[in-house]
Tab-separated table of C-alpha atoms in Angstrom:
chain	number	residue	atom	x	y	z
B	120	UNK	CA	115.833	110.365	105.072
B	121	UNK	CA	114.856	111.817	101.882
B	122	UNK	CA	112.195	109.342	100.984
B	123	UNK	CA	111.052	106.207	101.893
B	124	UNK	CA	113.779	103.568	101.893
B	125	UNK	CA	113.166	99.509	101.684
B	126	UNK	CA	115.597	96.682	101.427
B	127	UNK	CA	116.231	94.552	99.726
B	128	UNK	CA	115.476	95.797	96.606
B	129	UNK	CA	115.009	92.230	95.146
B	130	UNK	CA	114.705	88.621	96.839
B	131	UNK	CA	114.826	85.536	95.858
B	132	UNK	CA	113.986	82.658	98.116
B	133	UNK	CA	113.079	78.995	98.033
B	134	UNK	CA	109.498	77.745	99.138
B	135	UNK	CA	109.115	77.092	102.509
B	136	UNK	CA	111.855	79.386	103.699
B	137	UNK	CA	111.602	82.553	105.938
B	138	UNK	CA	111.863	86.316	104.468
B	139	UNK	CA	112.050	89.697	106.225
B	140	UNK	CA	111.591	92.978	104.177
B	141	UNK	CA	112.554	96.238	105.674
B	142	UNK	CA	110.767	99.576	105.295
B	143	UNK	CA	112.704	102.913	106.585
B	144	UNK	CA	109.958	105.506	106.574
B	145	UNK	CA	110.263	109.079	106.073
B	146	UNK	CA	111.721	110.862	109.404
B	147	UNK	CA	109.074	112.185	111.691
B	148	UNK	CA	106.291	110.317	109.915
B	149	UNK	CA	104.094	108.337	112.093
B	150	UNK	CA	102.189	106.385	109.742
B	151	UNK	CA	103.436	103.455	107.674
B	152	UNK	CA	101.529	101.108	105.542
B	153	UNK	CA	102.611	97.927	103.896
B	154	UNK	CA	100.890	96.849	100.399
B	155	UNK	CA	101.684	94.049	98.251
B	156	UNK	CA	101.415	94.263	94.343
B	157	UNK	CA	101.060	90.885	92.796
B	158	UNK	CA	101.671	90.732	88.786
B	159	UNK	CA	98.981	92.546	86.987
B	160	UNK	CA	96.995	93.472	90.110
B	161	UNK	CA	96.887	96.900	91.925
B	162	UNK	CA	97.970	97.231	95.151
B	163	UNK	CA	96.400	95.446	98.242
B	164	UNK	CA	96.526	96.990	101.611
B	165	UNK	CA	98.406	94.353	104.366
B	166	UNK	CA	98.686	96.267	107.270
B	167	UNK	CA	98.867	100.197	108.930
B	168	UNK	CA	100.716	101.430	111.679
B	169	UNK	CA	100.017	104.848	113.529
B	170	UNK	CA	102.064	106.191	116.093
B	171	UNK	CA	102.113	103.833	119.463
B	172	UNK	CA	98.377	102.229	118.613
B	173	UNK	CA	97.784	99.024	117.905
B	174	UNK	CA	98.289	98.310	114.267
B	175	UNK	CA	95.425	97.503	111.996
B	176	UNK	CA	96.367	93.784	110.537
B	177	UNK	CA	93.297	93.765	108.789
B	178	UNK	CA	94.908	93.203	105.207
B	179	UNK	CA	97.196	90.419	106.068
B	180	UNK	CA	96.319	87.223	104.130
B	181	UNK	CA	96.981	84.652	106.751
B	182	UNK	CA	98.913	83.749	109.745
B	183	UNK	CA	102.412	83.365	107.722
B	184	UNK	CA	102.350	87.425	107.595
B	185	UNK	CA	103.473	89.662	110.381
B	186	UNK	CA	105.086	92.813	110.690
B	187	UNK	CA	106.326	95.029	113.473
B	188	UNK	CA	107.671	98.461	113.622
B	189	UNK	CA	110.217	99.213	116.187
B	190	UNK	CA	110.808	102.815	118.042
B	191	UNK	CA	107.786	104.015	115.705
B	192	UNK	CA	110.535	104.189	112.854
B	193	UNK	CA	111.751	101.246	110.974
B	194	UNK	CA	109.277	98.524	109.941
B	195	UNK	CA	109.822	94.680	109.229
B	196	UNK	CA	107.292	92.368	107.031
B	197	UNK	CA	108.188	88.657	108.061
B	198	UNK	CA	106.741	86.131	105.586
B	199	UNK	CA	107.418	82.746	107.136
B	200	UNK	CA	107.471	79.436	105.081
B	201	UNK	CA	106.791	81.288	101.922
B	202	UNK	CA	104.965	80.137	99.113
B	203	UNK	CA	104.823	80.771	95.411
B	204	UNK	CA	102.028	82.619	95.522
B	205	UNK	CA	103.707	84.856	98.024
B	206	UNK	CA	105.539	86.272	94.906
B	207	UNK	CA	104.990	89.987	94.336
B	208	UNK	CA	106.112	93.204	94.856
B	209	UNK	CA	105.620	94.484	98.472
B	210	UNK	CA	105.603	98.478	99.074
B	211	UNK	CA	105.836	100.305	102.009
B	212	UNK	CA	104.635	104.090	102.407
B	213	UNK	CA	105.090	106.449	105.121
B	214	UNK	CA	102.754	109.840	105.766
B	215	UNK	CA	102.968	112.593	108.385
B	216	UNK	CA	99.897	111.191	110.387
B	217	UNK	CA	95.958	110.697	110.138
B	218	UNK	CA	94.911	113.687	109.253
B	219	UNK	CA	92.765	114.039	105.985
B	220	UNK	CA	95.441	116.574	104.405
B	221	UNK	CA	98.471	114.195	104.669
B	222	UNK	CA	99.905	112.432	101.703
B	223	UNK	CA	101.256	108.800	101.867
B	224	UNK	CA	104.881	108.789	100.043
B	225	UNK	CA	105.881	105.240	98.817
B	226	UNK	CA	108.990	103.493	98.607
B	227	UNK	CA	110.241	101.678	95.438
B	228	UNK	CA	109.050	98.248	97.029
B	229	UNK	CA	110.975	94.646	97.322
B	230	UNK	CA	110.231	92.236	94.670
B	231	UNK	CA	109.914	88.789	96.249
B	232	UNK	CA	110.186	85.929	94.350
B	233	UNK	CA	109.738	82.163	95.435
B	234	UNK	CA	110.909	79.636	93.603
D	78	UNK	CA	82.822	96.713	100.305
D	79	UNK	CA	84.548	99.472	98.574
D	80	UNK	CA	85.672	98.854	95.011
D	81	UNK	CA	87.902	100.872	92.397
D	82	UNK	CA	87.218	99.514	88.848
D	83	UNK	CA	89.525	100.974	85.969
D	84	UNK	CA	88.177	99.057	82.836
D	85	UNK	CA	91.341	100.201	80.342
D	86	UNK	CA	94.148	97.680	80.621
D	87	UNK	CA	96.127	99.457	78.094
D	88	UNK	CA	95.986	102.480	76.551
D	89	UNK	CA	97.859	104.477	73.804
D	90	UNK	CA	98.267	108.135	72.809
D	91	UNK	CA	100.459	109.877	70.626
D	92	UNK	CA	102.777	112.579	72.111
D	93	UNK	CA	101.301	115.806	72.283
D	94	UNK	CA	97.413	114.579	72.474
D	95	UNK	CA	95.251	114.337	74.969
D	96	UNK	CA	94.305	110.995	76.511
D	97	UNK	CA	91.480	110.167	79.135
D	98	UNK	CA	91.729	107.195	81.788
D	99	UNK	CA	88.512	106.045	83.325
D	100	UNK	CA	87.952	105.248	86.971
D	101	UNK	CA	84.746	104.084	88.321
D	102	UNK	CA	84.352	103.532	92.386
D	103	UNK	CA	81.987	102.620	94.739
D	104	UNK	CA	82.513	103.687	98.536
D	105	UNK	CA	80.519	103.352	101.724
D	106	UNK	CA	82.593	106.501	103.320
D	107	UNK	CA	80.692	109.456	103.720
D	108	UNK	CA	83.834	111.745	103.450
D	109	UNK	CA	86.668	110.497	101.149
D	110	UNK	CA	89.353	111.182	98.515
D	111	UNK	CA	90.205	109.847	95.178
D	112	UNK	CA	93.591	109.752	93.650
D	113	UNK	CA	95.567	109.075	90.536
D	114	UNK	CA	98.865	107.397	91.146
D	115	UNK	CA	101.524	106.919	88.285
D	116	UNK	CA	103.948	103.837	88.949
D	117	UNK	CA	106.965	104.102	86.277
D	118	UNK	CA	109.288	101.016	85.757
D	119	UNK	CA	111.084	102.097	89.090
D	120	UNK	CA	107.987	100.905	90.947
D	121	UNK	CA	107.735	103.808	92.984
D	122	UNK	CA	104.316	105.256	93.696
D	123	UNK	CA	103.853	108.906	92.594
D	124	UNK	CA	100.958	110.657	93.501
D	125	UNK	CA	99.777	112.802	90.476
D	126	UNK	CA	96.463	114.363	91.478
D	127	UNK	CA	94.038	114.410	94.328
D	128	UNK	CA	90.366	114.978	94.917
D	129	UNK	CA	88.240	115.767	97.800
D	130	UNK	CA	85.119	114.272	97.540
D	131	UNK	CA	83.257	117.306	98.988
D	132	UNK	CA	84.493	119.590	96.610
D	133	UNK	CA	82.753	119.980	93.457
D	134	UNK	CA	85.436	121.556	91.457
D	135	UNK	CA	87.715	119.358	89.511
D	136	UNK	CA	91.409	119.264	90.656
D	137	UNK	CA	93.833	120.356	88.175
D	138	UNK	CA	97.565	119.872	88.211
D	139	UNK	CA	99.331	121.417	85.303
D	140	UNK	CA	99.044	118.878	82.225
D	141	UNK	CA	96.728	116.761	84.376
D	142	UNK	CA	93.085	117.052	85.634
D	143	UNK	CA	90.166	114.998	86.262
D	144	UNK	CA	86.520	114.533	85.581
D	145	UNK	CA	84.999	114.025	88.899
D	146	UNK	CA	81.181	112.831	88.646
D	147	UNK	CA	80.177	112.177	92.031
D	148	UNK	CA	76.734	111.002	91.517
D	149	UNK	CA	77.929	108.626	88.731
D	150	UNK	CA	81.014	107.546	90.749
D	151	UNK	CA	83.427	108.082	88.180
D	152	UNK	CA	86.846	109.915	88.473
D	153	UNK	CA	88.527	110.006	85.127
D	154	UNK	CA	92.130	111.822	84.667
D	155	UNK	CA	92.722	113.565	81.566
D	156	UNK	CA	96.379	114.128	80.378
D	157	UNK	CA	96.994	116.768	78.094
D	158	UNK	CA	99.834	117.536	75.730
D	159	UNK	CA	101.452	114.243	76.596
D	160	UNK	CA	104.854	113.366	77.050
D	161	UNK	CA	107.229	110.461	76.702
D	162	UNK	CA	107.816	110.616	80.293
D	163	UNK	CA	104.216	110.000	81.051
D	164	UNK	CA	104.408	106.474	79.822
D	165	UNK	CA	103.628	104.503	82.811
D	166	UNK	CA	100.886	102.625	84.532
D	167	UNK	CA	98.499	104.630	86.151
D	168	UNK	CA	95.921	103.549	89.265
D	169	UNK	CA	92.892	105.038	90.657
D	170	UNK	CA	92.487	104.497	94.233
D	171	UNK	CA	90.073	105.713	96.935
D	172	UNK	CA	90.779	106.185	100.456
D	173	UNK	CA	88.671	105.020	103.609
D	174	UNK	CA	89.088	104.932	107.323
D	175	UNK	CA	89.853	108.579	107.366
D	176	UNK	CA	93.269	108.313	106.327
D	177	UNK	CA	95.019	108.922	103.184
D	178	UNK	CA	97.310	106.190	103.102
D	179	UNK	CA	94.360	103.553	103.747
D	180	UNK	CA	93.707	102.953	99.850
D	181	UNK	CA	91.843	100.876	97.492
D	182	UNK	CA	93.182	100.522	93.992
D	183	UNK	CA	92.320	99.967	90.569
D	184	UNK	CA	94.086	97.192	89.150
D	185	UNK	CA	95.506	99.784	86.557
D	186	UNK	CA	95.965	101.155	82.981
D	187	UNK	CA	99.026	100.945	81.634
D	188	UNK	CA	99.688	104.167	79.429
D	189	UNK	CA	101.992	104.373	76.417
D	190	UNK	CA	103.216	107.397	74.525
D	191	UNK	CA	104.219	107.364	70.752
D	192	UNK	CA	106.407	109.998	69.574
């Protein structure tokens, strides 16, 4: 596609429910990143996929958060048993690879509201 | 631990004037990049300018330029001839792990442009 696509754009869920957020990276990009942006804060790294390598999950805040990337393309971020503190904008980015001259391109994010 | 600090939560500038946004950082990386991203209300993070730490020359992109002081770990953004479309959140970021998508962000500066 022309850019990184995220869906849904907005999601309201009840506390305790599970949610799935989707990211379609730019075609051919091997690297994919998830970030979380809480109100009034900068972006917080969550997880990083590069090709077929094991993902870097060091930023996931708890075991309620997980992500997968199928076929090296689309990624899904899953939050189980959502809590109010999970309310944030979740941003996805992709880049052509890990070379030092590759730029990360961001999607427009999913705004998650847990009520 | 790597940190990026933006000490100006909000800034305001008159249209056609010049404004400087401040950023300081701390990193253990021997080679790294510094970035300024713009986030309009659409939420999409847009790369404004990038500086490679081993380059002494300050990066410039049209009306945007940086003042990179490596010893002081300072990386400010200067916007010349400010335009109404420059109004947005601006985030300073530093990469780590050799990838331009593994980023540590500051908390942002909200820039308003007055007509």
